[in-house]
mmCIF file of N, CA and C in Angstrom:
data_model
loop_
_atom_site.group_PDB
_atom_site.id
_atom_site.type_symbol
_atom_site.label_atom_id
_atom_site.label_comp_id
_atom_site.label_asym_id
_atom_site.label_seq_id
_atom_site.Cartn_x
_atom_site.Cartn_y
_atom_site.Cartn_z
ATOM 1 N N UNK A 1 15.147 -35.065 -3.133
ATOM 2 C CA UNK A 1 13.816 -35.241 -2.609
ATOM 3 C C UNK A 1 13.367 -36.667 -2.888
ATOM 4 N N UNK A 2 12.838 -37.303 -1.909
ATOM 5 C CA UNK A 2 12.333 -38.654 -2.080
ATOM 6 C C UNK A 2 10.954 -38.621 -2.718
ATOM 7 N N UNK A 3 10.560 -39.732 -3.248
ATOM 8 C CA UNK A 3 9.254 -39.843 -3.893
ATOM 9 C C UNK A 3 8.125 -39.522 -2.920
ATOM 10 N N UNK A 4 8.264 -39.962 -1.665
ATOM 11 C CA UNK A 4 7.208 -39.694 -0.683
ATOM 12 C C UNK A 4 7.110 -38.198 -0.384
ATOM 13 N N UNK A 5 8.208 -37.482 -0.420
ATOM 14 C CA UNK A 5 8.189 -36.034 -0.199
ATOM 15 C C UNK A 5 7.473 -35.329 -1.340
ATOM 16 N N UNK A 6 7.693 -35.815 -2.559
ATOM 17 C CA UNK A 6 7.021 -35.237 -3.727
ATOM 18 C C UNK A 6 5.523 -35.499 -3.646
ATOM 19 N N UNK A 7 5.161 -36.723 -3.259
ATOM 20 C CA UNK A 7 3.745 -37.059 -3.120
ATOM 21 C C UNK A 7 3.090 -36.189 -2.050
ATOM 22 N N UNK A 8 3.797 -35.988 -0.953
ATOM 23 C CA UNK A 8 3.267 -35.164 0.132
ATOM 24 C C UNK A 8 3.079 -33.721 -0.331
ATOM 25 N N UNK A 9 4.061 -33.203 -1.069
ATOM 26 C CA UNK A 9 3.965 -31.835 -1.580
ATOM 27 C C UNK A 9 2.803 -31.705 -2.559
ATOM 28 N N UNK A 10 2.633 -32.707 -3.424
ATOM 29 C CA UNK A 10 1.517 -32.681 -4.382
ATOM 30 C C UNK A 10 0.176 -32.745 -3.664
ATOM 31 N N UNK A 11 0.090 -33.581 -2.647
ATOM 32 C CA UNK A 11 -1.153 -33.699 -1.881
ATOM 33 C C UNK A 11 -1.487 -32.373 -1.203
ATOM 34 N N UNK A 12 -0.465 -31.701 -0.687
ATOM 35 C CA UNK A 12 -0.687 -30.410 -0.037
ATOM 36 C C UNK A 12 -1.169 -29.374 -1.047
ATOM 37 N N UNK A 13 -0.566 -29.366 -2.237
ATOM 38 C CA UNK A 13 -0.982 -28.423 -3.275
ATOM 39 C C UNK A 13 -2.415 -28.684 -3.728
ATOM 40 N N UNK A 14 -2.769 -29.950 -3.865
ATOM 41 C CA UNK A 14 -4.133 -30.297 -4.263
ATOM 42 C C UNK A 14 -5.119 -29.845 -3.190
ATOM 43 N N UNK A 15 -4.772 -30.053 -1.926
ATOM 44 C CA UNK A 15 -5.653 -29.644 -0.829
ATOM 45 C C UNK A 15 -5.855 -28.133 -0.824
ATOM 46 N N UNK A 16 -4.781 -27.386 -1.050
ATOM 47 C CA UNK A 16 -4.882 -25.927 -1.096
ATOM 48 C C UNK A 16 -5.729 -25.496 -2.288
ATOM 49 N N UNK A 17 -5.503 -26.133 -3.437
ATOM 50 C CA UNK A 17 -6.263 -25.782 -4.642
ATOM 51 C C UNK A 17 -7.747 -26.077 -4.459
ATOM 52 N N UNK A 18 -8.068 -27.199 -3.858
ATOM 53 C CA UNK A 18 -9.474 -27.535 -3.630
ATOM 54 C C UNK A 18 -10.121 -26.565 -2.648
ATOM 55 N N UNK A 19 -9.363 -26.177 -1.633
ATOM 56 C CA UNK A 19 -9.890 -25.208 -0.669
ATOM 57 C C UNK A 19 -10.150 -23.865 -1.318
ATOM 58 N N UNK A 20 -9.283 -23.462 -2.229
ATOM 59 C CA UNK A 20 -9.460 -22.186 -2.921
ATOM 60 C C UNK A 20 -10.604 -22.256 -3.918
ATOM 61 N N UNK A 21 -10.838 -23.439 -4.488
ATOM 62 C CA UNK A 21 -11.891 -23.589 -5.487
ATOM 63 C C UNK A 21 -13.274 -23.718 -4.862
ATOM 64 N N UNK A 22 -13.325 -24.058 -3.589
ATOM 65 C CA UNK A 22 -14.617 -24.225 -2.920
ATOM 66 C C UNK A 22 -15.316 -22.881 -2.835
ATOM 67 N N UNK A 23 -16.620 -22.854 -2.988
ATOM 68 C CA UNK A 23 -17.334 -21.585 -2.894
ATOM 69 C C UNK A 23 -17.206 -21.015 -1.489
ATOM 70 N N UNK A 24 -17.127 -19.697 -1.359
ATOM 71 C CA UNK A 24 -17.011 -19.101 -0.036
ATOM 72 C C UNK A 24 -18.254 -19.411 0.777
ATOM 73 N N UNK A 25 -18.058 -19.508 2.091
ATOM 74 C CA UNK A 25 -19.208 -19.803 2.940
ATOM 75 C C UNK A 25 -20.211 -18.667 2.830
ATOM 76 N N UNK A 26 -21.438 -19.022 2.796
ATOM 77 C CA UNK A 26 -22.504 -18.045 2.586
ATOM 78 C C UNK A 26 -22.726 -17.207 3.834
ATOM 79 N N UNK A 27 -22.870 -15.911 3.655
ATOM 80 C CA UNK A 27 -23.190 -15.039 4.782
ATOM 81 C C UNK A 27 -24.685 -15.064 5.058
ATOM 82 N N UNK A 28 -25.435 -15.779 4.198
ATOM 83 C CA UNK A 28 -26.889 -15.853 4.359
ATOM 84 C C UNK A 28 -27.267 -16.382 5.734
ATOM 85 N N UNK A 29 -26.600 -17.472 6.167
ATOM 86 C CA UNK A 29 -26.945 -18.056 7.453
ATOM 87 C C UNK A 29 -26.604 -17.098 8.590
ATOM 88 N N UNK A 30 -25.486 -16.388 8.460
ATOM 89 C CA UNK A 30 -25.096 -15.422 9.480
ATOM 90 C C UNK A 30 -26.107 -14.286 9.537
ATOM 91 N N UNK A 31 -26.501 -13.770 8.372
ATOM 92 C CA UNK A 31 -27.466 -12.670 8.335
ATOM 93 C C UNK A 31 -28.807 -13.114 8.900
ATOM 94 N N UNK A 32 -29.240 -14.307 8.561
ATOM 95 C CA UNK A 32 -30.522 -14.804 9.060
ATOM 96 C C UNK A 32 -30.469 -14.969 10.577
ATOM 97 N N UNK A 33 -29.349 -15.461 11.087
ATOM 98 C CA UNK A 33 -29.182 -15.603 12.536
ATOM 99 C C UNK A 33 -29.203 -14.217 13.185
ATOM 100 N N UNK A 34 -28.536 -13.240 12.562
ATOM 101 C CA UNK A 34 -28.534 -11.872 13.084
ATOM 102 C C UNK A 34 -29.941 -11.298 13.123
ATOM 103 N N UNK A 35 -30.735 -11.626 12.122
ATOM 104 C CA UNK A 35 -32.123 -11.165 12.048
ATOM 105 C C UNK A 35 -32.866 -11.530 13.328
ATOM 106 N N UNK A 36 -32.713 -12.758 13.772
ATOM 107 C CA UNK A 36 -33.402 -13.201 14.981
ATOM 108 C C UNK A 36 -32.721 -12.681 16.240
ATOM 109 N N UNK A 37 -31.396 -12.571 16.223
ATOM 110 C CA UNK A 37 -30.660 -12.039 17.368
ATOM 111 C C UNK A 37 -31.065 -10.597 17.651
ATOM 112 N N UNK A 38 -31.345 -9.837 16.599
ATOM 113 C CA UNK A 38 -31.742 -8.435 16.749
ATOM 114 C C UNK A 38 -33.215 -8.295 17.117
ATOM 115 N N UNK A 39 -33.871 -9.422 17.340
ATOM 116 C CA UNK A 39 -35.281 -9.455 17.724
ATOM 117 C C UNK A 39 -36.195 -8.873 16.654
ATOM 118 N N UNK A 40 -35.819 -9.071 15.404
ATOM 119 C CA UNK A 40 -36.702 -8.700 14.305
ATOM 120 C C UNK A 40 -37.825 -9.732 14.258
ATOM 121 N N UNK A 41 -39.045 -9.263 14.192
ATOM 122 C CA UNK A 41 -40.184 -10.178 14.245
ATOM 123 C C UNK A 41 -41.010 -10.166 12.961
ATOM 124 N N UNK A 42 -40.518 -9.471 11.965
ATOM 125 C CA UNK A 42 -41.244 -9.383 10.704
ATOM 126 C C UNK A 42 -40.783 -10.436 9.725
ATOM 127 N N UNK A 43 -40.770 -10.068 8.464
ATOM 128 C CA UNK A 43 -40.396 -10.968 7.377
ATOM 129 C C UNK A 43 -38.910 -10.801 7.081
ATOM 130 N N UNK A 44 -38.192 -11.921 7.040
ATOM 131 C CA UNK A 44 -36.769 -11.859 6.706
ATOM 132 C C UNK A 44 -36.611 -11.677 5.199
ATOM 133 N N UNK A 45 -35.931 -10.615 4.822
ATOM 134 C CA UNK A 45 -35.597 -10.352 3.424
ATOM 135 C C UNK A 45 -34.105 -10.037 3.394
ATOM 136 N N UNK A 46 -33.330 -10.916 2.786
ATOM 137 C CA UNK A 46 -31.873 -10.787 2.809
ATOM 138 C C UNK A 46 -31.390 -9.468 2.223
ATOM 139 N N UNK A 47 -31.990 -9.019 1.134
ATOM 140 C CA UNK A 47 -31.553 -7.778 0.486
ATOM 141 C C UNK A 47 -31.843 -6.569 1.372
ATOM 142 N N UNK A 48 -33.019 -6.547 1.974
ATOM 143 C CA UNK A 48 -33.380 -5.436 2.862
ATOM 144 C C UNK A 48 -32.486 -5.440 4.092
ATOM 145 N N UNK A 49 -32.302 -6.609 4.681
ATOM 146 C CA UNK A 49 -31.455 -6.710 5.868
ATOM 147 C C UNK A 49 -30.041 -6.244 5.544
ATOM 148 N N UNK A 50 -29.517 -6.665 4.404
ATOM 149 C CA UNK A 50 -28.164 -6.277 4.008
ATOM 150 C C UNK A 50 -28.052 -4.772 3.814
ATOM 151 N N UNK A 51 -29.086 -4.146 3.257
ATOM 152 C CA UNK A 51 -29.051 -2.692 3.021
ATOM 153 C C UNK A 51 -29.007 -1.928 4.335
ATOM 154 N N UNK A 52 -29.852 -2.314 5.290
ATOM 155 C CA UNK A 52 -29.860 -1.631 6.583
ATOM 156 C C UNK A 52 -28.575 -1.918 7.354
ATOM 157 N N UNK A 53 -28.110 -3.146 7.277
ATOM 158 C CA UNK A 53 -26.874 -3.521 7.953
ATOM 159 C C UNK A 53 -25.696 -2.736 7.392
ATOM 160 N N UNK A 54 -25.730 -2.458 6.097
ATOM 161 C CA UNK A 54 -24.654 -1.701 5.452
ATOM 162 C C UNK A 54 -24.565 -0.277 6.013
ATOM 163 N N UNK A 55 -25.708 0.311 6.336
ATOM 164 C CA UNK A 55 -25.712 1.642 6.960
ATOM 165 C C UNK A 55 -24.915 1.594 8.263
ATOM 166 N N UNK A 56 -25.197 0.594 9.081
ATOM 167 C CA UNK A 56 -24.508 0.470 10.365
ATOM 168 C C UNK A 56 -23.026 0.168 10.174
ATOM 169 N N UNK A 57 -22.706 -0.648 9.196
ATOM 170 C CA UNK A 57 -21.318 -0.981 8.912
ATOM 171 C C UNK A 57 -20.549 0.251 8.440
ATOM 172 N N UNK A 58 -21.140 1.025 7.545
ATOM 173 C CA UNK A 58 -20.498 2.255 7.063
ATOM 174 C C UNK A 58 -20.316 3.257 8.197
ATOM 175 N N UNK A 59 -21.299 3.342 9.060
ATOM 176 C CA UNK A 59 -21.230 4.260 10.195
ATOM 177 C C UNK A 59 -20.091 3.848 11.138
ATOM 178 N N UNK A 60 -20.007 2.555 11.412
ATOM 179 C CA UNK A 60 -18.911 2.058 12.243
ATOM 180 C C UNK A 60 -17.564 2.372 11.596
ATOM 181 N N UNK A 61 -17.454 2.137 10.290
ATOM 182 C CA UNK A 61 -16.194 2.399 9.594
ATOM 183 C C UNK A 61 -15.822 3.876 9.610
ATOM 184 N N UNK A 62 -16.805 4.740 9.675
ATOM 185 C CA UNK A 62 -16.548 6.178 9.726
ATOM 186 C C UNK A 62 -15.999 6.602 11.085
ATOM 187 N N UNK A 63 -16.600 6.095 12.165
ATOM 188 C CA UNK A 63 -16.238 6.535 13.514
ATOM 189 C C UNK A 63 -15.313 5.583 14.259
ATOM 190 N N UNK A 64 -15.289 4.332 13.875
ATOM 191 C CA UNK A 64 -14.461 3.316 14.538
ATOM 192 C C UNK A 64 -14.742 3.217 16.035
ATOM 193 N N UNK A 65 -15.990 3.384 16.397
ATOM 194 C CA UNK A 65 -16.421 3.190 17.781
ATOM 195 C C UNK A 65 -16.903 1.751 17.907
ATOM 196 N N UNK A 66 -16.276 0.956 18.757
ATOM 197 C CA UNK A 66 -16.603 -0.468 18.839
ATOM 198 C C UNK A 66 -18.081 -0.780 19.090
ATOM 199 N N UNK A 67 -18.769 0.015 19.875
ATOM 200 C CA UNK A 67 -20.165 -0.283 20.211
ATOM 201 C C UNK A 67 -21.157 0.274 19.195
ATOM 202 N N UNK A 68 -20.719 1.137 18.322
ATOM 203 C CA UNK A 68 -21.638 1.819 17.413
ATOM 204 C C UNK A 68 -22.371 0.856 16.479
ATOM 205 N N UNK A 69 -21.680 -0.132 15.974
ATOM 206 C CA UNK A 69 -22.304 -1.091 15.055
ATOM 207 C C UNK A 69 -23.472 -1.804 15.740
ATOM 208 N N UNK A 70 -23.251 -2.270 16.956
ATOM 209 C CA UNK A 70 -24.311 -2.975 17.692
ATOM 210 C C UNK A 70 -25.446 -2.031 18.066
ATOM 211 N N UNK A 71 -25.121 -0.816 18.483
ATOM 212 C CA UNK A 71 -26.159 0.149 18.861
ATOM 213 C C UNK A 71 -27.009 0.548 17.661
ATOM 214 N N UNK A 72 -26.398 0.660 16.509
ATOM 215 C CA UNK A 72 -27.116 1.017 15.283
ATOM 216 C C UNK A 72 -28.118 -0.073 14.898
ATOM 217 N N UNK A 73 -27.741 -1.320 15.083
ATOM 218 C CA UNK A 73 -28.582 -2.457 14.688
ATOM 219 C C UNK A 73 -29.589 -2.860 15.770
ATOM 220 N N UNK A 74 -29.368 -2.388 16.981
ATOM 221 C CA UNK A 74 -30.170 -2.812 18.138
ATOM 222 C C UNK A 74 -31.673 -2.678 17.870
ATOM 223 N N UNK A 75 -32.424 -3.604 18.419
ATOM 224 C CA UNK A 75 -33.889 -3.615 18.288
ATOM 225 C C UNK A 75 -34.331 -3.527 16.829
ATOM 226 N N UNK A 76 -33.637 -4.247 15.991
ATOM 227 C CA UNK A 76 -33.998 -4.337 14.570
ATOM 228 C C UNK A 76 -33.968 -2.966 13.881
ATOM 229 N N UNK A 77 -32.889 -2.226 14.135
ATOM 230 C CA UNK A 77 -32.630 -0.945 13.462
ATOM 231 C C UNK A 77 -33.606 0.162 13.870
ATOM 232 N N UNK A 78 -34.203 0.078 15.053
ATOM 233 C CA UNK A 78 -35.204 1.076 15.444
ATOM 234 C C UNK A 78 -34.678 2.120 16.427
ATOM 235 N N UNK A 79 -33.393 2.138 16.706
ATOM 236 C CA UNK A 79 -32.869 3.107 17.669
ATOM 237 C C UNK A 79 -32.510 4.435 16.999
ATOM 238 N N UNK A 80 -32.307 5.436 17.823
ATOM 239 C CA UNK A 80 -31.866 6.739 17.321
ATOM 240 C C UNK A 80 -30.465 6.649 16.715
ATOM 241 N N UNK A 81 -29.704 5.645 17.116
ATOM 242 C CA UNK A 81 -28.367 5.475 16.543
ATOM 243 C C UNK A 81 -28.465 5.185 15.045
ATOM 244 N N UNK A 82 -29.433 4.371 14.659
ATOM 245 C CA UNK A 82 -29.597 4.084 13.226
ATOM 246 C C UNK A 82 -29.938 5.373 12.481
ATOM 247 N N UNK A 83 -30.881 6.127 13.010
ATOM 248 C CA UNK A 83 -31.265 7.384 12.355
ATOM 249 C C UNK A 83 -30.071 8.341 12.292
ATOM 250 N N UNK A 84 -29.299 8.392 13.370
ATOM 251 C CA UNK A 84 -28.110 9.236 13.389
ATOM 252 C C UNK A 84 -27.100 8.817 12.332
ATOM 253 N N UNK A 85 -26.952 7.524 12.154
ATOM 254 C CA UNK A 85 -26.034 7.027 11.121
ATOM 255 C C UNK A 85 -26.527 7.405 9.728
ATOM 256 N N UNK A 86 -27.830 7.308 9.513
ATOM 257 C CA UNK A 86 -28.402 7.706 8.218
ATOM 258 C C UNK A 86 -28.088 9.178 7.956
ATOM 259 N N UNK A 87 -28.239 10.009 8.978
ATOM 260 C CA UNK A 87 -27.975 11.443 8.827
ATOM 261 C C UNK A 87 -26.501 11.715 8.556
ATOM 262 N N UNK A 88 -25.625 11.092 9.338
ATOM 263 C CA UNK A 88 -24.186 11.309 9.185
ATOM 264 C C UNK A 88 -23.701 10.839 7.817
ATOM 265 N N UNK A 89 -24.278 9.758 7.332
ATOM 266 C CA UNK A 89 -23.893 9.228 6.021
ATOM 267 C C UNK A 89 -24.588 9.960 4.876
ATOM 268 N N UNK A 90 -25.352 10.983 5.224
ATOM 269 C CA UNK A 90 -26.058 11.833 4.265
ATOM 270 C C UNK A 90 -26.976 11.023 3.345
ATOM 271 N N UNK A 91 -27.743 10.136 3.981
ATOM 272 C CA UNK A 91 -28.707 9.329 3.232
ATOM 273 C C UNK A 91 -30.132 9.628 3.686
ATOM 274 N N UNK A 92 -30.348 10.849 4.184
ATOM 275 C CA UNK A 92 -31.679 11.208 4.684
ATOM 276 C C UNK A 92 -32.730 11.217 3.581
ATOM 277 N N UNK A 93 -32.303 11.369 2.337
ATOM 278 C CA UNK A 93 -33.263 11.322 1.233
ATOM 279 C C UNK A 93 -33.897 9.934 1.092
ATOM 280 N N UNK A 94 -33.282 8.936 1.709
ATOM 281 C CA UNK A 94 -33.809 7.570 1.654
ATOM 282 C C UNK A 94 -34.460 7.143 2.970
ATOM 283 N N UNK A 95 -34.612 8.082 3.889
ATOM 284 C CA UNK A 95 -35.121 7.746 5.216
ATOM 285 C C UNK A 95 -36.493 7.082 5.167
ATOM 286 N N UNK A 96 -37.386 7.557 4.331
ATOM 287 C CA UNK A 96 -38.719 6.944 4.238
ATOM 288 C C UNK A 96 -38.625 5.505 3.730
ATOM 289 N N UNK A 97 -37.731 5.271 2.789
ATOM 290 C CA UNK A 97 -37.528 3.905 2.292
ATOM 291 C C UNK A 97 -36.986 3.014 3.402
ATOM 292 N N UNK A 98 -36.038 3.550 4.182
ATOM 293 C CA UNK A 98 -35.481 2.782 5.292
ATOM 294 C C UNK A 98 -36.560 2.471 6.328
ATOM 295 N N UNK A 99 -37.448 3.415 6.583
ATOM 296 C CA UNK A 99 -38.547 3.170 7.526
ATOM 297 C C UNK A 99 -39.433 2.025 7.038
ATOM 298 N N UNK A 100 -39.682 1.984 5.745
ATOM 299 C CA UNK A 100 -40.477 0.889 5.181
ATOM 300 C C UNK A 100 -39.731 -0.438 5.327
ATOM 301 N N UNK A 101 -38.437 -0.420 5.075
ATOM 302 C CA UNK A 101 -37.627 -1.626 5.249
ATOM 303 C C UNK A 101 -37.686 -2.106 6.700
ATOM 304 N N UNK A 102 -37.554 -1.158 7.628
ATOM 305 C CA UNK A 102 -37.605 -1.509 9.051
ATOM 306 C C UNK A 102 -38.966 -2.092 9.397
ATOM 307 N N UNK A 103 -40.026 -1.512 8.845
ATOM 308 C CA UNK A 103 -41.372 -2.027 9.106
ATOM 309 C C UNK A 103 -41.484 -3.481 8.648
ATOM 310 N N UNK A 104 -40.911 -3.788 7.509
ATOM 311 C CA UNK A 104 -40.953 -5.155 6.985
ATOM 312 C C UNK A 104 -40.184 -6.105 7.897
ATOM 313 N N UNK A 105 -38.975 -5.716 8.284
ATOM 314 C CA UNK A 105 -38.145 -6.581 9.122
ATOM 315 C C UNK A 105 -38.626 -6.639 10.564
ATOM 316 N N UNK A 106 -39.003 -5.492 11.088
ATOM 317 C CA UNK A 106 -39.384 -5.391 12.497
ATOM 318 C C UNK A 106 -40.777 -5.947 12.740
ATOM 319 N N UNK A 107 -41.616 -5.860 11.730
ATOM 320 C CA UNK A 107 -42.975 -6.361 11.876
ATOM 321 C C UNK A 107 -43.918 -5.338 12.455
ATOM 322 N N UNK A 108 -43.459 -4.095 12.588
ATOM 323 C CA UNK A 108 -44.287 -3.014 13.124
ATOM 324 C C UNK A 108 -43.747 -1.693 12.598
ATOM 325 N N UNK A 109 -44.524 -0.665 12.763
ATOM 326 C CA UNK A 109 -44.093 0.674 12.360
ATOM 327 C C UNK A 109 -43.003 1.129 13.324
ATOM 328 N N UNK A 110 -41.876 1.664 12.816
ATOM 329 C CA UNK A 110 -40.823 2.164 13.701
ATOM 330 C C UNK A 110 -41.363 3.275 14.595
ATOM 331 N N UNK A 111 -40.774 3.442 15.792
ATOM 332 C CA UNK A 111 -41.204 4.525 16.679
ATOM 333 C C UNK A 111 -41.169 5.872 15.967
ATOM 334 N N UNK A 112 -42.010 6.799 16.400
ATOM 335 C CA UNK A 112 -42.163 8.103 15.741
ATOM 336 C C UNK A 112 -40.846 8.860 15.617
ATOM 337 N N UNK A 113 -39.943 8.712 16.570
ATOM 338 C CA UNK A 113 -38.672 9.427 16.536
ATOM 339 C C UNK A 113 -37.746 8.940 15.449
ATOM 340 N N UNK A 114 -38.042 7.814 14.846
ATOM 341 C CA UNK A 114 -37.141 7.249 13.837
ATOM 342 C C UNK A 114 -37.654 7.446 12.480
#
């Protein structure tokens, strides 16, 4: 191995090590962008958004229906799909808390059916 090959290998290892040491990109910006994409008009709260989003993610993972995740989150978590996911995931004991979370994010009281 020539000296330049060793230098090149060391440079590659350093680049990989630095990339691994860098903090992972924050999902905060993605979640905040999703907040506006879902037409949420209330107050953005990362913890609340993550909790409601987790319901939809778990529901998708249970059924593996490609559209279910989007339908669950649609209109800032105010669709019947979100409520259905809460029921299927057996989290109905937290439904009132979820309604309060939706009110905060959505900026209004969720429809009566939810």
